[in-house]
């Protein structure tokens, strides 16, 4: 990727637009403390101020899967499967869920009680032949006589406002389940929900993945075809094998990649408001997931998760504050001395160690610019030498 060698004088109208928009806050980073912002690659590439890397590949104390809990009440009240999920490193970022669908079982189209249980979230010891990892995070779903036990983890951060998220994952097990990785903002009704989804149905062909900007049905219950794409993994890659799934949620478009190759782009109803991140493995016996056979199981297994993102406010969310109370981009925390993107690191380019961003640029001059690309729109601070190319599309 080339870099502009000289700066370009911007028209006054462009300058007024750029400086009228809010600045994103700089937060602590993981495996990239020397970086002041992070760049992604591809058609949807952008700049972000925060980075996280969650590594489950060599966790001490990994073990065989815990025995299933076959009583719905006990499943709801189950304890964490290991001390790993009680440590601050986990609890500060993720919350294991234990809710069920009893309140809307009849109206949702589900045919079975679905119970989220901490017993289905565990660090599993690998029996694979690879020396690259000895463990991974597993989310499990299983069909019992009277209910379906499922698994879900939600991010504690609920104010992601555009992000690029990557997951080294595979899905195995019986038909009748759905593995989901998605941004999520609840609404008063199903048609008000905002999501950018990756979904793998275990009844589908093993190279098929569903990509959607939810909702995929309108208020009348009719399908909205422009909201979703039935994708095929490049190279006919089986989803029971390890693949890197990536979703880029940007202001005007959501883009998806598998193993670095672009597989889907949807500009229709791109999520616009701050949201959280959810990972789950579930089934409710409904039309979407299908009905899993009694005593069958399915698993979403994850080696690592990497996130680069911006937020709309301080960590932990803005609660119930309405979007228009603070302008179109919400309230942004402002701190004196934030240097902007003087040190630009890549999470795709030049990376030698997975999860460790690579230094791309170290500059001292700052100027405001916009993300480049059809799916771009919001602004951050980046080095002056990049302004002309990025704003005018010369990258």
mmCIF file of C-alpha atoms in Angstrom:
data_model
loop_
_atom_site.group_PDB
_atom_site.id
_atom_site.type_symbol
_atom_site.label_atom_id
_atom_site.label_comp_id
_atom_site.label_asym_id
_atom_site.label_seq_id
_atom_site.Cartn_x
_atom_site.Cartn_y
_atom_site.Cartn_z
ATOM 1 C CA UNK A 1 0.000 0.000 0.000
ATOM 2 C CA UNK A 2 1.455 3.334 -1.022
ATOM 3 C CA UNK A 3 1.625 6.430 1.117
ATOM 4 C CA UNK A 4 1.258 10.050 0.006
ATOM 5 C CA UNK A 5 4.623 11.752 -0.258
ATOM 6 C CA UNK A 6 3.328 15.286 0.080
ATOM 7 C CA UNK A 7 0.455 17.132 1.651
ATOM 8 C CA UNK A 8 -2.503 18.621 -0.161
ATOM 9 C CA UNK A 9 -4.074 21.975 0.668
ATOM 10 C CA UNK A 10 -7.695 21.429 1.607
ATOM 11 C CA UNK A 11 -10.533 23.756 0.575
ATOM 12 C CA UNK A 12 -12.022 25.884 3.348
ATOM 13 C CA UNK A 13 -15.322 24.001 3.105
ATOM 14 C CA UNK A 14 -13.569 20.694 3.729
ATOM 15 C CA UNK A 15 -11.641 22.116 6.660
ATOM 16 C CA UNK A 16 -14.808 23.486 8.239
ATOM 17 C CA UNK A 17 -16.466 20.076 7.927
ATOM 18 C CA UNK A 18 -13.506 18.215 9.351
ATOM 19 C CA UNK A 19 -12.979 20.427 12.391
ATOM 20 C CA UNK A 20 -16.694 20.615 13.199
ATOM 21 C CA UNK A 21 -16.860 16.892 13.935
ATOM 22 C CA UNK A 22 -15.956 15.388 17.330
ATOM 23 C CA UNK A 23 -12.687 13.635 18.110
ATOM 24 C CA UNK A 24 -12.552 10.074 19.376
ATOM 25 C CA UNK A 25 -10.892 9.316 22.681
ATOM 26 C CA UNK A 26 -7.652 7.425 23.120
ATOM 27 C CA UNK A 27 -7.970 4.385 25.356
ATOM 28 C CA UNK A 28 -5.532 1.839 26.717
ATOM 29 C CA UNK A 29 -4.462 -0.756 24.181
ATOM 30 C CA UNK A 30 -3.398 -4.368 24.450
ATOM 31 C CA UNK A 31 -0.217 -5.536 22.677
ATOM 32 C CA UNK A 32 0.111 -2.082 21.176
ATOM 33 C CA UNK A 33 0.846 0.368 23.968
ATOM 34 C CA UNK A 34 3.229 2.342 21.778
ATOM 35 C CA UNK A 35 0.516 2.902 19.148
ATOM 36 C CA UNK A 36 -1.776 5.909 19.154
ATOM 37 C CA UNK A 37 -4.088 4.426 16.504
ATOM 38 C CA UNK A 38 -4.552 1.259 14.480
ATOM 39 C CA UNK A 39 -5.082 0.779 10.754
ATOM 40 C CA UNK A 40 -6.899 -2.033 8.996
ATOM 41 C CA UNK A 41 -6.536 -3.068 5.357
ATOM 42 C CA UNK A 42 -8.845 -3.984 2.493
ATOM 43 C CA UNK A 43 -11.615 -2.048 0.724
ATOM 44 C CA UNK A 44 -13.175 -1.130 4.092
ATOM 45 C CA UNK A 45 -9.927 -0.107 5.740
ATOM 46 C CA UNK A 46 -10.009 2.513 8.463
ATOM 47 C CA UNK A 47 -8.302 4.000 11.526
ATOM 48 C CA UNK A 48 -9.251 3.176 15.109
ATOM 49 C CA UNK A 49 -8.047 4.359 18.505
ATOM 50 C CA UNK A 50 -8.465 1.184 20.571
ATOM 51 C CA UNK A 51 -7.148 -2.360 20.334
ATOM 52 C CA UNK A 52 -7.862 -5.599 22.207
ATOM 53 C CA UNK A 53 -6.467 -9.068 21.726
ATOM 54 C CA UNK A 54 -7.995 -12.043 23.552
ATOM 55 C CA UNK A 55 -5.847 -15.162 23.296
ATOM 56 C CA UNK A 56 -7.209 -18.596 24.277
ATOM 57 C CA UNK A 57 -4.554 -20.718 22.565
ATOM 58 C CA UNK A 58 -2.411 -21.723 25.530
ATOM 59 C CA UNK A 59 -4.446 -21.245 28.687
ATOM 60 C CA UNK A 60 -3.079 -23.012 31.757
ATOM 61 C CA UNK A 61 -5.562 -25.377 33.338
ATOM 62 C CA UNK A 62 -7.509 -26.155 30.169
ATOM 63 C CA UNK A 63 -9.454 -29.381 30.528
ATOM 64 C CA UNK A 64 -11.955 -31.710 28.895
ATOM 65 C CA UNK A 65 -15.499 -30.385 28.377
ATOM 66 C CA UNK A 66 -17.571 -30.258 31.582
ATOM 67 C CA UNK A 67 -20.454 -32.686 31.941
ATOM 68 C CA UNK A 68 -23.765 -31.377 30.642
ATOM 69 C CA UNK A 69 -26.277 -29.963 33.116
ATOM 70 C CA UNK A 70 -29.569 -31.629 32.240
ATOM 71 C CA UNK A 71 -31.857 -29.667 34.564
ATOM 72 C CA UNK A 72 -32.942 -26.232 33.307
ATOM 73 C CA UNK A 73 -32.871 -24.556 36.735
ATOM 74 C CA UNK A 74 -29.449 -25.959 37.535
ATOM 75 C CA UNK A 75 -28.218 -24.859 34.115
ATOM 76 C CA UNK A 76 -29.352 -21.293 34.786
ATOM 77 C CA UNK A 77 -27.661 -21.239 38.188
ATOM 78 C CA UNK A 78 -24.484 -23.038 37.135
ATOM 79 C CA UNK A 79 -21.132 -21.742 38.314
ATOM 80 C CA UNK A 80 -18.260 -20.758 36.041
ATOM 81 C CA UNK A 81 -16.530 -23.797 34.571
ATOM 82 C CA UNK A 82 -13.069 -22.682 35.742
ATOM 83 C CA UNK A 83 -11.237 -19.921 37.593
ATOM 84 C CA UNK A 84 -10.340 -18.425 34.207
ATOM 85 C CA UNK A 85 -13.820 -16.901 34.010
ATOM 86 C CA UNK A 86 -13.502 -15.392 37.486
ATOM 87 C CA UNK A 87 -10.302 -13.506 36.784
ATOM 88 C CA UNK A 88 -10.337 -9.749 36.186
ATOM 89 C CA UNK A 89 -8.841 -10.186 32.714
ATOM 90 C CA UNK A 90 -12.016 -11.999 31.631
ATOM 91 C CA UNK A 91 -14.622 -10.260 33.794
ATOM 92 C CA UNK A 92 -13.475 -6.796 32.764
ATOM 93 C CA UNK A 93 -14.254 -7.544 29.114
ATOM 94 C CA UNK A 94 -16.920 -10.279 28.905
ATOM 95 C CA UNK A 95 -20.079 -11.386 30.713
ATOM 96 C CA UNK A 96 -21.283 -14.997 30.476
ATOM 97 C CA UNK A 97 -25.075 -15.071 30.088
ATOM 98 C CA UNK A 98 -27.725 -17.158 31.889
ATOM 99 C CA UNK A 99 -31.027 -15.807 30.509
ATOM 100 C CA UNK A 100 -33.732 -17.954 28.888
ATOM 101 C CA UNK A 101 -36.507 -17.469 26.345
ATOM 102 C CA UNK A 102 -39.444 -18.435 28.553
ATOM 103 C CA UNK A 103 -40.997 -14.951 28.293
ATOM 104 C CA UNK A 104 -41.287 -15.036 24.498
ATOM 105 C CA UNK A 105 -41.256 -18.750 23.754
ATOM 106 C CA UNK A 106 -44.701 -18.702 22.153
ATOM 107 C CA UNK A 107 -44.319 -15.475 20.180
ATOM 108 C CA UNK A 108 -40.773 -16.030 18.870
ATOM 109 C CA UNK A 109 -41.448 -19.136 16.838
ATOM 110 C CA UNK A 110 -39.250 -21.258 19.098
ATOM 111 C CA UNK A 111 -40.338 -24.832 19.757
ATOM 112 C CA UNK A 112 -38.192 -25.500 22.814
ATOM 113 C CA UNK A 113 -37.161 -23.697 25.997
ATOM 114 C CA UNK A 114 -33.682 -22.230 25.433
ATOM 115 C CA UNK A 115 -31.472 -21.718 28.499
ATOM 116 C CA UNK A 116 -28.138 -19.925 28.489
ATOM 117 C CA UNK A 117 -25.795 -21.530 30.984
ATOM 118 C CA UNK A 118 -22.265 -20.736 32.185
ATOM 119 C CA UNK A 119 -21.701 -24.504 32.103
ATOM 120 C CA UNK A 120 -21.539 -24.299 28.300
ATOM 121 C CA UNK A 121 -18.684 -21.758 28.220
ATOM 122 C CA UNK A 122 -15.295 -23.293 28.923
ATOM 123 C CA UNK A 123 -11.607 -23.432 28.053
ATOM 124 C CA UNK A 124 -11.062 -26.750 26.322
ATOM 125 C CA UNK A 125 -7.820 -28.680 26.145
ATOM 126 C CA UNK A 126 -6.937 -29.317 22.516
ATOM 127 C CA UNK A 127 -6.501 -32.829 21.191
ATOM 128 C CA UNK A 128 -5.517 -31.512 17.762
ATOM 129 C CA UNK A 129 -2.129 -32.346 16.300
ATOM 130 C CA UNK A 130 -1.114 -28.691 15.847
ATOM 131 C CA UNK A 131 1.647 -27.339 18.085
ATOM 132 C CA UNK A 132 0.364 -23.765 17.587
ATOM 133 C CA UNK A 133 -2.178 -24.067 20.385
ATOM 134 C CA UNK A 134 -2.998 -26.285 23.351
ATOM 135 C CA UNK A 135 -6.444 -24.862 24.172
ATOM 136 C CA UNK A 136 -9.336 -22.763 22.891
ATOM 137 C CA UNK A 137 -12.531 -21.133 24.113
ATOM 138 C CA UNK A 138 -15.628 -23.272 23.486
ATOM 139 C CA UNK A 139 -19.298 -22.286 23.436
ATOM 140 C CA UNK A 140 -21.616 -25.311 23.425
ATOM 141 C CA UNK A 141 -25.270 -26.010 22.755
ATOM 142 C CA UNK A 142 -26.999 -29.308 23.540
ATOM 143 C CA UNK A 143 -30.521 -30.699 23.234
ATOM 144 C CA UNK A 144 -31.951 -32.182 26.423
ATOM 145 C CA UNK A 145 -35.306 -33.830 27.023
ATOM 146 C CA UNK A 146 -37.075 -30.683 28.179
ATOM 147 C CA UNK A 147 -34.894 -27.803 26.981
ATOM 148 C CA UNK A 148 -31.960 -26.664 24.845
ATOM 149 C CA UNK A 149 -28.886 -25.471 26.737
ATOM 150 C CA UNK A 150 -26.974 -22.755 24.887
ATOM 151 C CA UNK A 151 -24.023 -20.395 25.400
ATOM 152 C CA UNK A 152 -23.498 -16.654 25.034
ATOM 153 C CA UNK A 153 -20.883 -14.088 26.010
ATOM 154 C CA UNK A 154 -21.537 -10.337 25.781
ATOM 155 C CA UNK A 155 -18.945 -7.588 25.755
ATOM 156 C CA UNK A 156 -18.971 -5.298 28.778
ATOM 157 C CA UNK A 157 -18.256 -2.430 26.407
ATOM 158 C CA UNK A 158 -21.621 -1.357 25.010
ATOM 159 C CA UNK A 159 -20.426 1.785 23.249
ATOM 160 C CA UNK A 160 -18.490 0.425 20.296
ATOM 161 C CA UNK A 161 -19.046 2.958 17.550
ATOM 162 C CA UNK A 162 -17.526 1.300 14.484
ATOM 163 C CA UNK A 163 -15.028 -1.507 14.666
ATOM 164 C CA UNK A 164 -13.104 -4.223 12.908
ATOM 165 C CA UNK A 165 -13.436 -7.550 14.716
ATOM 166 C CA UNK A 166 -11.614 -10.796 13.855
ATOM 167 C CA UNK A 167 -12.169 -14.308 15.197
ATOM 168 C CA UNK A 168 -10.048 -17.396 14.612
ATOM 169 C CA UNK A 169 -12.852 -19.928 14.891
ATOM 170 C CA UNK A 170 -14.410 -23.170 13.773
ATOM 171 C CA UNK A 171 -17.865 -24.747 14.184
ATOM 172 C CA UNK A 172 -18.460 -28.460 14.679
ATOM 173 C CA UNK A 173 -21.319 -30.677 15.745
ATOM 174 C CA UNK A 174 -24.836 -31.696 14.846
ATOM 175 C CA UNK A 175 -27.386 -29.913 12.621
ATOM 176 C CA UNK A 176 -29.902 -27.625 14.260
ATOM 177 C CA UNK A 177 -27.692 -24.893 15.766
ATOM 178 C CA UNK A 178 -26.425 -21.421 14.926
ATOM 179 C CA UNK A 179 -23.028 -19.917 15.746
ATOM 180 C CA UNK A 180 -23.300 -16.138 15.935
ATOM 181 C CA UNK A 181 -20.746 -13.318 16.079
ATOM 182 C CA UNK A 182 -22.334 -9.881 15.873
ATOM 183 C CA UNK A 183 -22.628 -6.301 17.019
ATOM 184 C CA UNK A 184 -25.900 -5.725 18.829
ATOM 185 C CA UNK A 185 -28.125 -2.851 19.898
ATOM 186 C CA UNK A 186 -31.549 -3.827 21.233
ATOM 187 C CA UNK A 187 -34.711 -2.087 20.075
ATOM 188 C CA UNK A 188 -38.276 -1.784 21.309
ATOM 189 C CA UNK A 189 -39.327 -4.238 18.619
ATOM 190 C CA UNK A 190 -37.494 -6.726 16.424
ATOM 191 C CA UNK A 191 -37.615 -4.253 13.533
ATOM 192 C CA UNK A 192 -35.755 -1.671 15.652
ATOM 193 C CA UNK A 193 -32.775 -3.918 16.438
ATOM 194 C CA UNK A 194 -29.408 -2.955 14.928
ATOM 195 C CA UNK A 195 -26.947 -5.780 14.209
ATOM 196 C CA UNK A 196 -24.058 -6.645 11.936
ATOM 197 C CA UNK A 197 -23.990 -10.458 11.882
ATOM 198 C CA UNK A 198 -21.851 -13.436 11.062
ATOM 199 C CA UNK A 199 -23.975 -16.581 11.382
ATOM 200 C CA UNK A 200 -23.118 -20.203 10.673
ATOM 201 C CA UNK A 201 -25.985 -22.707 10.586
ATOM 202 C CA UNK A 202 -24.883 -26.264 11.281
ATOM 203 C CA UNK A 203 -27.540 -27.615 8.918
ATOM 204 C CA UNK A 204 -26.098 -25.626 5.986
ATOM 205 C CA UNK A 205 -23.401 -26.733 3.529
ATOM 206 C CA UNK A 206 -20.048 -26.484 5.272
ATOM 207 C CA UNK A 207 -18.786 -23.614 3.152
ATOM 208 C CA UNK A 208 -21.905 -21.434 3.655
ATOM 209 C CA UNK A 209 -21.931 -18.418 6.004
ATOM 210 C CA UNK A 210 -24.724 -15.859 6.423
ATOM 211 C CA UNK A 211 -23.871 -12.121 6.593
ATOM 212 C CA UNK A 212 -26.595 -9.667 7.604
ATOM 213 C CA UNK A 213 -27.313 -6.106 8.645
ATOM 214 C CA UNK A 214 -30.318 -6.843 10.859
ATOM 215 C CA UNK A 215 -33.255 -6.756 10.831
ATOM 216 C CA UNK A 216 -33.645 -9.113 7.886
ATOM 217 C CA UNK A 217 -37.453 -8.995 8.055
ATOM 218 C CA UNK A 218 -39.702 -5.927 8.014
ATOM 219 C CA UNK A 219 -42.538 -5.019 10.391
ATOM 220 C CA UNK A 220 -44.942 -7.096 8.328
ATOM 221 C CA UNK A 221 -42.718 -10.148 8.755
ATOM 222 C CA UNK A 222 -41.562 -10.238 5.148
ATOM 223 C CA UNK A 223 -37.955 -10.995 4.234
ATOM 224 C CA UNK A 224 -35.725 -8.054 3.320
ATOM 225 C CA UNK A 225 -33.341 -9.573 0.745
ATOM 226 C CA UNK A 226 -31.040 -6.539 0.519
ATOM 227 C CA UNK A 227 -30.200 -6.914 4.217
ATOM 228 C CA UNK A 228 -28.434 -10.256 3.905
ATOM 229 C CA UNK A 229 -25.980 -12.236 1.791
ATOM 230 C CA UNK A 230 -25.550 -16.004 1.682
ATOM 231 C CA UNK A 231 -21.789 -16.149 1.451
ATOM 232 C CA UNK A 232 -19.460 -18.931 0.425
ATOM 233 C CA UNK A 233 -16.088 -19.300 2.095
ATOM 234 C CA UNK A 234 -13.259 -18.654 -0.382
ATOM 235 C CA UNK A 235 -11.529 -21.776 -1.590
ATOM 236 C CA UNK A 236 -14.528 -23.802 -0.450
ATOM 237 C CA UNK A 237 -13.105 -23.618 3.078
ATOM 238 C CA UNK A 238 -15.097 -25.819 5.431
ATOM 239 C CA UNK A 239 -16.336 -23.985 8.564
ATOM 240 C CA UNK A 240 -15.423 -27.031 10.605
ATOM 241 C CA UNK A 241 -11.802 -25.991 9.914
ATOM 242 C CA UNK A 242 -10.062 -23.004 11.501
ATOM 243 C CA UNK A 243 -10.800 -19.777 9.625
ATOM 244 C CA UNK A 244 -10.359 -16.098 10.456
ATOM 245 C CA UNK A 245 -13.739 -14.377 10.239
ATOM 246 C CA UNK A 246 -13.677 -10.573 10.125
ATOM 247 C CA UNK A 247 -16.468 -8.017 10.266
ATOM 248 C CA UNK A 248 -15.811 -4.324 9.574
ATOM 249 C CA UNK A 249 -18.670 -2.196 10.849
ATOM 250 C CA UNK A 250 -18.174 1.250 9.351
ATOM 251 C CA UNK A 251 -20.450 4.314 9.076
ATOM 252 C CA UNK A 252 -21.890 3.587 5.636
ATOM 253 C CA UNK A 253 -21.249 -0.093 5.073
ATOM 254 C CA UNK A 254 -20.616 -3.391 6.804
ATOM 255 C CA UNK A 255 -17.971 -5.598 5.178
ATOM 256 C CA UNK A 256 -17.005 -9.175 5.885
ATOM 257 C CA UNK A 257 -13.836 -11.164 5.162
ATOM 258 C CA UNK A 258 -12.744 -14.780 5.552
ATOM 259 C CA UNK A 259 -9.028 -15.474 5.793
ATOM 260 C CA UNK A 260 -8.338 -11.978 4.472
ATOM 261 C CA UNK A 261 -10.557 -12.263 1.387
ATOM 262 C CA UNK A 262 -13.592 -10.006 0.944
ATOM 263 C CA UNK A 263 -16.800 -12.070 0.889
ATOM 264 C CA UNK A 264 -19.671 -9.594 1.450
ATOM 265 C CA UNK A 265 -20.507 -5.879 1.594
ATOM 266 C CA UNK A 266 -23.894 -4.473 2.651
ATOM 267 C CA UNK A 267 -24.692 -0.766 2.748
ATOM 268 C CA UNK A 268 -28.414 -1.262 3.379
ATOM 269 C CA UNK A 269 -29.433 -0.297 6.965
ATOM 270 C CA UNK A 270 -25.875 -0.321 8.273
ATOM 271 C CA UNK A 271 -26.030 -0.037 12.094
ATOM 272 C CA UNK A 272 -25.570 3.611 13.086
ATOM 273 C CA UNK A 273 -25.747 3.761 16.882
ATOM 274 C CA UNK A 274 -23.278 2.583 19.567
ATOM 275 C CA UNK A 275 -23.556 -1.131 20.291
ATOM 276 C CA UNK A 276 -22.079 -4.098 22.099
ATOM 277 C CA UNK A 277 -20.571 -7.330 20.782
ATOM 278 C CA UNK A 278 -22.095 -10.787 21.253
ATOM 279 C CA UNK A 279 -20.737 -14.281 20.579
ATOM 280 C CA UNK A 280 -23.121 -17.204 20.955
ATOM 281 C CA UNK A 281 -23.931 -20.809 20.091
ATOM 282 C CA UNK A 282 -27.642 -21.474 20.214
ATOM 283 C CA UNK A 283 -30.767 -23.222 19.038
ATOM 284 C CA UNK A 284 -34.434 -22.785 19.914
ATOM 285 C CA UNK A 285 -35.940 -25.387 17.596
ATOM 286 C CA UNK A 286 -37.337 -22.623 15.404
ATOM 287 C CA UNK A 287 -37.342 -22.081 11.658
ATOM 288 C CA UNK A 288 -33.969 -20.290 11.615
ATOM 289 C CA UNK A 289 -31.814 -22.737 13.573
ATOM 290 C CA UNK A 290 -33.801 -25.874 12.909
ATOM 291 C CA UNK A 291 -34.604 -28.484 15.525
ATOM 292 C CA UNK A 292 -31.624 -30.323 17.012
ATOM 293 C CA UNK A 293 -32.129 -34.030 17.693
ATOM 294 C CA UNK A 294 -32.369 -35.186 21.282
ATOM 295 C CA UNK A 295 -28.951 -35.493 23.003
ATOM 296 C CA UNK A 296 -27.099 -33.928 20.074
ATOM 297 C CA UNK A 297 -24.538 -31.135 20.560
ATOM 298 C CA UNK A 298 -22.743 -28.441 18.547
ATOM 299 C CA UNK A 299 -19.758 -26.225 19.350
ATOM 300 C CA UNK A 300 -18.248 -22.853 18.462
ATOM 301 C CA UNK A 301 -14.518 -22.955 19.208
ATOM 302 C CA UNK A 302 -12.332 -19.838 19.215
ATOM 303 C CA UNK A 303 -8.544 -19.572 19.343
ATOM 304 C CA UNK A 304 -8.422 -15.778 19.562
ATOM 305 C CA UNK A 305 -10.393 -12.550 19.139
ATOM 306 C CA UNK A 306 -8.865 -9.274 17.951
ATOM 307 C CA UNK A 307 -10.739 -5.964 18.013
ATOM 308 C CA UNK A 308 -9.883 -2.465 16.843
ATOM 309 C CA UNK A 309 -12.566 0.104 17.485
ATOM 310 C CA UNK A 310 -13.735 3.584 18.395
ATOM 311 C CA UNK A 311 -16.267 4.380 21.102
ATOM 312 C CA UNK A 312 -18.976 6.968 21.583
ATOM 313 C CA UNK A 313 -18.117 7.690 25.212
ATOM 314 C CA UNK A 314 -16.274 6.528 28.330
ATOM 315 C CA UNK A 315 -15.888 2.777 28.900
ATOM 316 C CA UNK A 316 -19.035 1.106 30.132
ATOM 317 C CA UNK A 317 -21.558 2.839 27.956
ATOM 318 C CA UNK A 318 -23.774 5.877 27.911
ATOM 319 C CA UNK A 319 -26.705 4.113 29.523
ATOM 320 C CA UNK A 320 -30.074 5.284 28.289
ATOM 321 C CA UNK A 321 -28.904 8.620 26.943
ATOM 322 C CA UNK A 322 -30.657 9.384 23.686
ATOM 323 C CA UNK A 323 -28.497 9.795 20.609
ATOM 324 C CA UNK A 324 -29.792 13.290 19.834
ATOM 325 C CA UNK A 325 -29.020 14.632 23.305
ATOM 326 C CA UNK A 326 -25.372 14.994 22.410
ATOM 327 C CA UNK A 327 -25.380 15.374 18.663
ATOM 328 C CA UNK A 328 -25.164 12.769 15.945
ATOM 329 C CA UNK A 329 -22.043 11.074 17.323
ATOM 330 C CA UNK A 330 -22.899 11.019 21.025
ATOM 331 C CA UNK A 331 -20.826 12.353 23.888
ATOM 332 C CA UNK A 332 -17.094 11.882 23.474
ATOM 333 C CA UNK A 333 -14.730 11.926 26.398
ATOM 334 C CA UNK A 334 -12.084 14.618 25.818
ATOM 335 C CA UNK A 335 -8.697 14.509 27.496
ATOM 336 C CA UNK A 336 -5.894 17.015 27.383
ATOM 337 C CA UNK A 337 -2.662 15.839 25.839
ATOM 338 C CA UNK A 338 -4.115 13.168 23.561
ATOM 339 C CA UNK A 339 -1.652 13.173 20.660
ATOM 340 C CA UNK A 340 -3.936 11.915 17.889
ATOM 341 C CA UNK A 341 -2.636 9.325 15.430
ATOM 342 C CA UNK A 342 1.037 10.178 15.519
ATOM 343 C CA UNK A 343 2.081 6.533 15.799
ATOM 344 C CA UNK A 344 0.095 4.412 13.336
ATOM 345 C CA UNK A 345 0.177 0.630 13.759
ATOM 346 C CA UNK A 346 -1.282 -2.005 11.460
ATOM 347 C CA UNK A 347 -3.287 -5.030 12.546
ATOM 348 C CA UNK A 348 -3.071 -6.543 9.044
ATOM 349 C CA UNK A 349 -0.053 -5.031 7.292
ATOM 350 C CA UNK A 350 3.467 -6.071 8.309
ATOM 351 C CA UNK A 351 2.188 -8.137 11.252
ATOM 352 C CA UNK A 352 4.610 -10.890 12.253
ATOM 353 C CA UNK A 353 3.004 -12.017 15.517
ATOM 354 C CA UNK A 354 -0.763 -12.544 15.651
ATOM 355 C CA UNK A 355 -2.350 -10.012 17.963
ATOM 356 C CA UNK A 356 0.661 -7.685 18.046
ATOM 357 C CA UNK A 357 0.159 -4.591 15.834
ATOM 358 C CA UNK A 358 3.065 -3.608 13.582
ATOM 359 C CA UNK A 359 4.468 -0.079 13.459
ATOM 360 C CA UNK A 360 3.611 1.572 10.123
ATOM 361 C CA UNK A 361 4.253 5.288 10.652
ATOM 362 C CA UNK A 362 5.734 7.475 13.357
ATOM 363 C CA UNK A 363 4.916 11.088 12.581
ATOM 364 C CA UNK A 364 4.743 14.299 14.552
ATOM 365 C CA UNK A 365 2.454 16.479 12.400
ATOM 366 C CA UNK A 366 -1.295 16.031 12.909
ATOM 367 C CA UNK A 367 -4.334 16.881 10.861
ATOM 368 C CA UNK A 368 -7.913 15.693 10.775
ATOM 369 C CA UNK A 369 -9.007 13.268 8.092
ATOM 370 C CA UNK A 370 -11.751 10.814 7.214
ATOM 371 C CA UNK A 371 -11.650 7.076 6.783
ATOM 372 C CA UNK A 372 -11.120 6.160 3.171
ATOM 373 C CA UNK A 373 -13.453 3.950 1.221
ATOM 374 C CA UNK A 374 -17.075 3.543 0.269
ATOM 375 C CA UNK A 375 -17.958 2.310 3.732
ATOM 376 C CA UNK A 376 -16.315 5.249 5.509
ATOM 377 C CA UNK A 377 -17.656 8.394 7.049
ATOM 378 C CA UNK A 378 -16.635 9.319 10.608
ATOM 379 C CA UNK A 379 -13.423 11.198 11.352
ATOM 380 C CA UNK A 380 -10.364 10.661 13.512
ATOM 381 C CA UNK A 381 -6.955 12.319 13.801
ATOM 382 C CA UNK A 382 -4.150 10.901 11.649
ATOM 383 C CA UNK A 383 -0.761 12.098 10.422
ATOM 384 C CA UNK A 384 -0.781 15.087 8.082
ATOM 385 C CA UNK A 385 1.062 13.222 5.324
ATOM 386 C CA UNK A 386 -1.924 10.884 4.977
ATOM 387 C CA UNK A 387 -4.586 13.560 4.719
ATOM 388 C CA UNK A 388 -4.669 14.177 0.989
ATOM 389 C CA UNK A 389 -4.628 10.540 -0.053
ATOM 390 C CA UNK A 390 -7.228 9.447 2.462
ATOM 391 C CA UNK A 391 -9.717 12.275 2.068
ATOM 392 C CA UNK A 392 -9.619 12.292 -1.706
ATOM 393 C CA UNK A 393 -9.368 8.540 -2.232
ATOM 394 C CA UNK A 394 -5.775 8.310 -3.484
ATOM 395 C CA UNK A 395 -4.782 5.394 -1.212
#
